[in-house]
PDB file of C-alpha atoms in Angstrom:
ATOM      1  CA  MET A   1     109.630 112.146  96.467  1.00 37.00           C
ATOM      2  CA  GLU A   2     108.734 108.973  98.326  1.00 49.00           C
ATOM      3  CA  THR A   3     105.133 108.051  99.089  1.00 73.00           C
ATOM      4  CA  GLY A   4     103.797 110.433 101.719  1.00 92.00           C
ATOM      5  CA  HIS A   5     105.561 113.523 100.323  1.00 95.00           C
ATOM      6  CA  PRO A   6     104.530 116.009  97.624  1.00 95.00           C
ATOM      7  CA  SER A   7     105.995 115.315  94.210  1.00 92.00           C
ATOM      8  CA  LYS A   8     109.078 117.209  93.052  1.00 90.00           C
ATOM      9  CA  ARG A   9     106.852 118.912  90.459  1.00 90.00           C
ATOM     10  CA  LEU A  10     104.499 120.156  93.130  1.00 94.00           C
ATOM     11  CA  LEU A  11     107.320 121.353  95.418  1.00 93.00           C
ATOM     12  CA  ALA A  12     108.833 123.251  92.492  1.00 91.00           C
ATOM     13  CA  ALA A  13     105.450 124.838  91.670  1.00 92.00           C
ATOM     14  CA  TYR A  14     105.078 125.824  95.329  1.00 93.00           C
ATOM     15  CA  ALA A  15     108.613 127.284  95.499  1.00 90.00           C
ATOM     16  CA  LEU A  16     108.031 129.310  92.300  1.00 87.00           C
ATOM     17  CA  GLY A  17     104.618 130.570  93.425  1.00 89.00           C
ATOM     18  CA  ARG A  18     102.842 128.688  90.654  1.00 90.00           C
ATOM     19  CA  ALA A  19     100.810 126.210  92.696  1.00 93.00           C
ATOM     20  CA  THR A  20      97.027 126.610  92.932  1.00 94.00           C
ATOM     21  CA  GLU A  21      95.701 128.069  96.187  1.00 95.00           C
ATOM     22  CA  GLY A  22      94.578 124.627  97.383  1.00 96.00           C
ATOM     23  CA  ALA A  23      97.838 122.908  96.454  1.00 96.00           C
ATOM     24  CA  GLU A  24      99.768 125.710  98.100  1.00 96.00           C
ATOM     25  CA  LEU A  25      97.820 125.165 101.308  1.00 97.00           C
ATOM     26  CA  ALA A  26      98.381 121.417 101.167  1.00 97.00           C
ATOM     27  CA  VAL A  27     102.142 121.812 100.713  1.00 97.00           C
ATOM     28  CA  SER A  28     102.299 124.473 103.425  1.00 95.00           C
ATOM     29  CA  ALA A  29     100.573 122.045 105.800  1.00 96.00           C
ATOM     30  CA  HIS A  30     102.950 119.182 104.925  1.00 96.00           C
ATOM     31  CA  LEU A  31     105.971 121.444 105.414  1.00 94.00           C
ATOM     32  CA  THR A  32     105.041 121.965 109.106  1.00 93.00           C
ATOM     33  CA  TYR A  33     105.757 118.245 109.550  1.00 92.00           C
ATOM     34  CA  CYS A  34     108.580 117.525 107.119  1.00 92.00           C
ATOM     35  CA  ALA A  35     112.094 118.975 107.505  1.00 90.00           C
ATOM     36  CA  ALA A  36     113.323 117.252 104.302  1.00 91.00           C
ATOM     37  CA  CYS A  37     110.703 118.953 102.149  1.00 93.00           C
ATOM     38  CA  ARG A  38     111.303 122.286 103.892  1.00 92.00           C
ATOM     39  CA  ALA A  39     114.965 121.967 102.892  1.00 90.00           C
ATOM     40  CA  GLU A  40     114.040 121.073  99.321  1.00 90.00           C
ATOM     41  CA  VAL A  41     111.721 124.063  99.050  1.00 91.00           C
ATOM     42  CA  ALA A  42     114.452 126.343 100.442  1.00 89.00           C
ATOM     43  CA  ARG A  43     116.884 124.969  97.807  1.00 87.00           C
ATOM     44  CA  LEU A  44     114.353 125.533  94.999  1.00 86.00           C
ATOM     45  CA  GLU A  45     113.616 129.053  96.217  1.00 85.00           C
ATOM     46  CA  ALA A  46     117.333 129.821  96.317  1.00 83.00           C
ATOM     47  CA  LEU A  47     117.730 128.456  92.780  1.00 79.00           C
ATOM     48  CA  ALA A  48     114.870 130.607  91.569  1.00 76.00           C
ATOM     49  CA  GLY A  49     116.449 133.655  93.176  1.00 71.00           C
ATOM     50  CA  ALA A  50     119.843 132.848  91.612  1.00 65.00           C
ATOM     51  CA  LEU A  51     118.225 132.485  88.208  1.00 62.00           C
ATOM     52  CA  VAL A  52     116.681 135.932  88.501  1.00 62.00           C
ATOM     53  CA  GLU A  53     120.120 137.412  89.302  1.00 59.00           C
ATOM     54  CA  THR A  54     121.937 135.721  86.405  1.00 58.00           C
ATOM     55  CA  GLU A  55     121.602 136.414  82.691  1.00 57.00           C
ATOM     56  CA  GLY A  56     122.813 134.469  79.720  1.00 54.00           C
ATOM     57  CA  PRO A  57     124.112 135.932  76.412  1.00 54.00           C
ATOM     58  CA  GLU A  58     120.621 136.461  75.060  1.00 57.00           C
ATOM     59  CA  GLY A  59     119.087 137.916  78.191  1.00 57.00           C
ATOM     60  CA  GLU A  60     117.688 134.580  79.415  1.00 56.00           C
ATOM     61  CA  PRO A  61     118.493 133.249  82.953  1.00 52.00           C
ATOM     62  CA  ASP A  62     121.717 131.294  82.953  1.00 53.00           C
ATOM     63  CA  LEU A  63     121.058 127.954  84.710  1.00 49.00           C
ATOM     64  CA  GLU A  64     124.725 126.915  84.932  1.00 57.00           C
ATOM     65  CA  ALA A  65     125.674 130.274  86.473  1.00 54.00           C
ATOM     66  CA  ALA A  66     122.782 130.025  88.907  1.00 49.00           C
ATOM     67  CA  LEU A  67     123.849 126.528  90.006  1.00 54.00           C
ATOM     68  CA  ALA A  68     127.417 127.735  90.436  1.00 58.00           C
ATOM     69  CA  ARG A  69     126.184 130.548  92.687  1.00 56.00           C
ATOM     70  CA  LEU A  70     124.353 128.038  94.823  1.00 52.00           C
ATOM     71  CA  ASP A  71     127.407 125.800  95.018  1.00 53.00           C
ATOM     72  CA  ASP A  72     129.538 128.742  96.189  1.00 51.00           C
ATOM     73  CA  ALA A  73     126.991 130.033  98.698  1.00 47.00           C
ATOM     74  CA  GLU A  74     126.906 128.882 102.309  1.00 48.00           C
ATOM     75  CA  THR A  75     124.035 126.492 102.844  1.00 48.00           C
ATOM     76  CA  GLU A  76     121.729 126.912 105.774  1.00 54.00           C
ATOM     77  CA  GLY A  77     119.453 124.395 107.437  1.00 54.00           C
ATOM     78  CA  ALA A  78     115.732 124.403 106.787  1.00 58.00           C
ATOM     79  CA  ALA A  79     113.713 126.867 108.779  1.00 63.00           C
ATOM     80  CA  PRO A  80     111.937 125.345 111.798  1.00 65.00           C
ATOM     81  CA  ALA A  81     108.367 124.275 111.243  1.00 63.00           C
ATOM     82  CA  PRO A  82     105.567 126.659 112.299  1.00 63.00           C
ATOM     83  CA  LEU A  83     104.040 125.645 115.591  1.00 57.00           C
ATOM     84  CA  ARG A  84     101.030 123.361 115.429  1.00 61.00           C
ATOM     85  CA  ARG A  85      98.594 124.331 118.126  1.00 60.00           C
ATOM     86  CA  GLY A  86      95.625 121.985 118.211  1.00 71.00           C
ATOM     87  CA  PRO A  87      94.644 119.448 115.571  1.00 86.00           C
ATOM     88  CA  LEU A  88      95.401 121.626 112.538  1.00 94.00           C
ATOM     89  CA  PRO A  89      98.706 122.953 111.186  1.00 94.00           C
ATOM     90  CA  ALA A  90      99.057 126.750 111.448  1.00 92.00           C
ATOM     91  CA  PRO A  91      98.441 127.479 107.698  1.00 94.00           C
ATOM     92  CA  VAL A  92      95.269 125.431 107.659  1.00 95.00           C
ATOM     93  CA  ALA A  93      93.997 126.839 110.964  1.00 94.00           C
ATOM     94  CA  ALA A  94      94.503 130.339 109.522  1.00 93.00           C
ATOM     95  CA  ALA A  95      92.677 129.434 106.296  1.00 95.00           C
ATOM     96  CA  VAL A  96      89.752 127.891 108.234  1.00 95.00           C
ATOM     97  CA  GLY A  97      89.548 130.973 110.476  1.00 94.00           C
ATOM     98  CA  MET A  98      87.969 129.356 113.535  1.00 94.00           C
ATOM     99  CA  ASN A  99      88.798 127.075 116.394  1.00 92.00           C
ATOM    100  CA  PHE A 100      88.693 123.367 115.578  1.00 94.00           C
ATOM    101  CA  ASP A 101      85.803 122.750 118.001  1.00 94.00           C
ATOM    102  CA  GLU A 102      83.815 125.453 116.256  1.00 96.00           C
ATOM    103  CA  ILE A 103      83.928 123.885 112.792  1.00 97.00           C
ATOM    104  CA  PRO A 104      80.417 123.273 111.420  1.00 97.00           C
ATOM    105  CA  TRP A 105      80.897 119.740 110.057  1.00 97.00           C
ATOM    106  CA  ARG A 106      78.302 118.476 107.571  1.00 97.00           C
ATOM    107  CA  PHE A 107      77.319 114.869 107.153  1.00 96.00           C
ATOM    108  CA  ARG A 108      78.450 113.454 103.779  1.00 92.00           C
ATOM    109  CA  LEU A 109      78.368 109.692 104.185  1.00 90.00           C
ATOM    110  CA  PRO A 110      77.999 107.290 107.134  1.00 93.00           C
ATOM    111  CA  GLY A 111      81.035 107.951 109.309  1.00 96.00           C
ATOM    112  CA  VAL A 112      82.224 110.826 107.064  1.00 95.00           C
ATOM    113  CA  HIS A 113      81.783 114.550 107.815  1.00 97.00           C
ATOM    114  CA  GLU A 114      83.124 117.440 105.812  1.00 96.00           C
ATOM    115  CA  TYR A 115      83.736 121.127 106.166  1.00 98.00           C
ATOM    116  CA  SER A 116      84.206 122.798 102.748  1.00 96.00           C
ATOM    117  CA  PHE A 117      85.824 126.253 103.102  1.00 94.00           C
ATOM    118  CA  ARG A 118      87.108 127.050  99.611  1.00 89.00           C
ATOM    119  CA  ASN A 119      85.588 126.303  96.227  1.00 86.00           C
ATOM    120  CA  GLU A 120      86.677 128.369  93.250  1.00 81.00           C
ATOM    121  CA  GLU A 121      88.292 128.111  89.835  1.00 77.00           C
ATOM    122  CA  GLY A 122      87.461 124.433  89.593  1.00 84.00           C
ATOM    123  CA  GLU A 123      89.200 123.553  92.874  1.00 93.00           C
ATOM    124  CA  SER A 124      87.523 122.566  96.123  1.00 94.00           C
ATOM    125  CA  VAL A 125      89.307 122.535  99.494  1.00 96.00           C
ATOM    126  CA  SER A 126      87.772 120.914 102.530  1.00 96.00           C
ATOM    127  CA  LEU A 127      88.464 119.237 105.833  1.00 98.00           C
ATOM    128  CA  LEU A 128      87.307 115.660 106.337  1.00 97.00           C
ATOM    129  CA  ARG A 129      86.619 113.863 109.600  1.00 97.00           C
ATOM    130  CA  VAL A 130      86.327 110.108 109.060  1.00 97.00           C
ATOM    131  CA  ARG A 131      85.333 107.706 111.819  1.00 97.00           C
ATOM    132  CA  PRO A 132      87.714 104.755 112.384  1.00 97.00           C
ATOM    133  CA  GLY A 133      86.794 102.013 109.931  1.00 95.00           C
ATOM    134  CA  ALA A 134      84.562 104.261 107.798  1.00 95.00           C
ATOM    135  CA  ALA A 135      85.438 104.569 104.095  1.00 92.00           C
ATOM    136  CA  ILE A 136      84.831 106.646 101.048  1.00 88.00           C
ATOM    137  CA  PRO A 137      83.095 104.508  98.378  1.00 87.00           C
ATOM    138  CA  GLN A 138      85.299 103.278  95.627  1.00 88.00           C
ATOM    139  CA  HIS A 139      85.884 106.042  93.061  1.00 85.00           C
ATOM    140  CA  THR A 140      88.173 107.603  90.509  1.00 88.00           C
ATOM    141  CA  HIS A 141      88.877 111.247  89.680  1.00 81.00           C
ATOM    142  CA  GLU A 142      88.233 113.653  86.796  1.00 81.00           C
ATOM    143  CA  ALA A 143      91.540 115.429  87.664  1.00 82.00           C
ATOM    144  CA  GLU A 144      93.800 115.369  90.726  1.00 89.00           C
ATOM    145  CA  GLU A 145      93.309 115.018  94.448  1.00 92.00           C
ATOM    146  CA  LEU A 146      95.745 115.850  97.255  1.00 94.00           C
ATOM    147  CA  THR A 147      95.036 114.629 100.759  1.00 96.00           C
ATOM    148  CA  VAL A 148      97.107 115.664 103.804  1.00 97.00           C
ATOM    149  CA  VAL A 149      96.560 113.712 107.025  1.00 97.00           C
ATOM    150  CA  PHE A 150      96.622 115.669 110.297  1.00 96.00           C
ATOM    151  CA  ASP A 151      95.420 113.128 112.813  1.00 95.00           C
ATOM    152  CA  GLY A 152      94.639 109.442 112.799  1.00 96.00           C
ATOM    153  CA  GLU A 153      95.455 107.208 109.822  1.00 96.00           C
ATOM    154  CA  LEU A 154      94.367 106.993 106.197  1.00 96.00           C
ATOM    155  CA  VAL A 155      94.519 103.541 104.562  1.00 95.00           C
ATOM    156  CA  ASP A 156      94.498 103.377 100.792  1.00 92.00           C
ATOM    157  CA  GLY A 157      95.078  99.894  99.394  1.00 87.00           C
ATOM    158  CA  ASP A 158      98.407  98.683 100.831  1.00 89.00           C
ATOM    159  CA  ARG A 159      99.536 102.198 101.795  1.00 92.00           C
ATOM    160  CA  ARG A 160      99.067 103.816 105.198  1.00 95.00           C
ATOM    161  CA  TYR A 161      99.339 107.563 105.691  1.00 96.00           C
ATOM    162  CA  GLY A 162      99.889 109.143 109.095  1.00 95.00           C
ATOM    163  CA  PRO A 163     100.088 112.725 110.312  1.00 94.00           C
ATOM    164  CA  GLY A 164     101.840 114.966 107.798  1.00 94.00           C
ATOM    165  CA  ASP A 165     101.682 112.467 104.963  1.00 96.00           C
ATOM    166  CA  VAL A 166     100.370 113.458 101.555  1.00 97.00           C
ATOM    167  CA  ALA A 167      98.300 111.094  99.397  1.00 95.00           C
ATOM    168  CA  PHE A 168      97.915 111.761  95.669  1.00 92.00           C
ATOM    169  CA  ALA A 169      95.320 110.447  93.245  1.00 90.00           C
ATOM    170  CA  ASP A 170      94.498 111.199  89.602  1.00 87.00           C
ATOM    171  CA  PRO A 171      92.289 109.671  86.852  1.00 84.00           C
ATOM    172  CA  SER A 172      94.509 106.595  86.707  1.00 88.00           C
ATOM    173  CA  VAL A 173      93.654 105.726  90.344  1.00 86.00           C
ATOM    174  CA  ASP A 174      90.511 103.810  91.292  1.00 89.00           C
ATOM    175  CA  HIS A 175      90.566 103.533  95.073  1.00 87.00           C
ATOM    176  CA  HIS A 176      88.576 102.964  98.239  1.00 87.00           C
ATOM    177  CA  PRO A 177      90.312 104.929 101.086  1.00 93.00           C
ATOM    178  CA  ARG A 178      89.301 104.428 104.717  1.00 94.00           C
ATOM    179  CA  ALA A 179      90.257 105.580 108.195  1.00 97.00           C
ATOM    180  CA  GLY A 180      92.482 103.062 109.967  1.00 96.00           C
ATOM    181  CA  GLY A 181      93.528 102.803 113.580  1.00 93.00           C
ATOM    182  CA  ASP A 182      91.324 103.700 116.537  1.00 94.00           C
ATOM    183  CA  ARG A 183      91.164 107.514 116.085  1.00 94.00           C
ATOM    184  CA  PRO A 184      89.128 109.609 113.660  1.00 96.00           C
ATOM    185  CA  CYS A 185      91.135 110.544 110.598  1.00 97.00           C
ATOM    186  CA  ILE A 186      91.317 114.348 110.197  1.00 97.00           C
ATOM    187  CA  CYS A 187      92.637 115.458 106.826  1.00 97.00           C
ATOM    188  CA  LEU A 188      92.695 118.199 104.223  1.00 97.00           C
ATOM    189  CA  ALA A 189      91.369 117.297 100.761  1.00 96.00           C
ATOM    190  CA  VAL A 190      92.170 119.423  97.718  1.00 96.00           C
ATOM    191  CA  LEU A 191      90.176 118.306  94.673  1.00 92.00           C
ATOM    192  CA  SER A 192      90.276 119.582  91.100  1.00 90.00           C
ATOM    193  CA  GLY A 193      87.393 118.163  89.117  1.00 81.00           C
ATOM    194  CA  GLY A 194      84.819 115.748  90.433  1.00 80.00           C
ATOM    195  CA  LEU A 195      84.617 112.156  91.582  1.00 75.00           C
ATOM    196  CA  THR A 196      83.164 109.221  89.707  1.00 82.00           C
ATOM    197  CA  PHE A 197      81.998 106.405  91.949  1.00 80.00           C
ATOM    198  CA  THR A 198      82.892 102.998  90.498  1.00 84.00           C
ATOM    199  CA  GLY A 199      81.959 100.392  93.127  1.00 65.00           C
ATOM    200  CA  ARG A 200      78.953  98.150  92.796  1.00 62.00           C
ATOM    201  CA  PHE A 201      76.840 100.184  95.192  1.00 56.00           C
ATOM    202  CA  GLY A 202      78.705 103.445  94.956  1.00 52.00           C
ATOM    203  CA  ARG A 203      77.662 104.031  91.339  1.00 47.00           C
ATOM    204  CA  ALA A 204      74.260 105.092  92.578  1.00 46.00           C
ATOM    205  CA  LEU A 205      75.944 108.042  94.275  1.00 47.00           C
ATOM    206  CA  ASN A 206      76.866 109.432  90.828  1.00 45.00           C
ATOM    207  CA  LEU A 207      73.218 110.405  90.461  1.00 38.00           C
ATOM    208  CA  PHE A 208      73.578 112.828  93.375  1.00 39.00           C
ATOM    209  CA  SER A 209      77.136 114.137  92.752  1.00 47.00           C
TER     210      SER A 209
END
């Protein structure tokens, strides 16, 4: 997919029910904004269902037969997005379990507050509220990070992410994201593994992380 959308691999994992809980929440949030990805997930789910209903000569799912079934079937448009009431998409609001103005934000860095609401099996899921112009110190990742923007703007190098956009980072990425525009950036961060700060001053933070 283009920048700002989940990868095809992640959409397939979501459609097949094989995404981690955090990644599933991130994709669910993105789908409330993106009709194209909702249509792709619907197609993948239909393909998975067709595979279950077809069987090759040795008892394995017959991919060609499944694709033929999809070609013959009437296609339907993507389901409408769930309503977004308030700053958070419906799936995220349900996972957080409280009104946005009740969230107990915790100070993390100057201009950066966090609410962590899921941390298990090596995966942490949290909301971030970043003041305009504030930044996360330069860092890289032990594994993967998914960030979904809900309000404001996230600037990462020469890329800008607005509401509904997904940013992806892995150990090959060494970056210094910040909140752009004139509104706080509200986003969901799903992190597997930890961060390693790499900037000149940020390295000192490794002693406390």
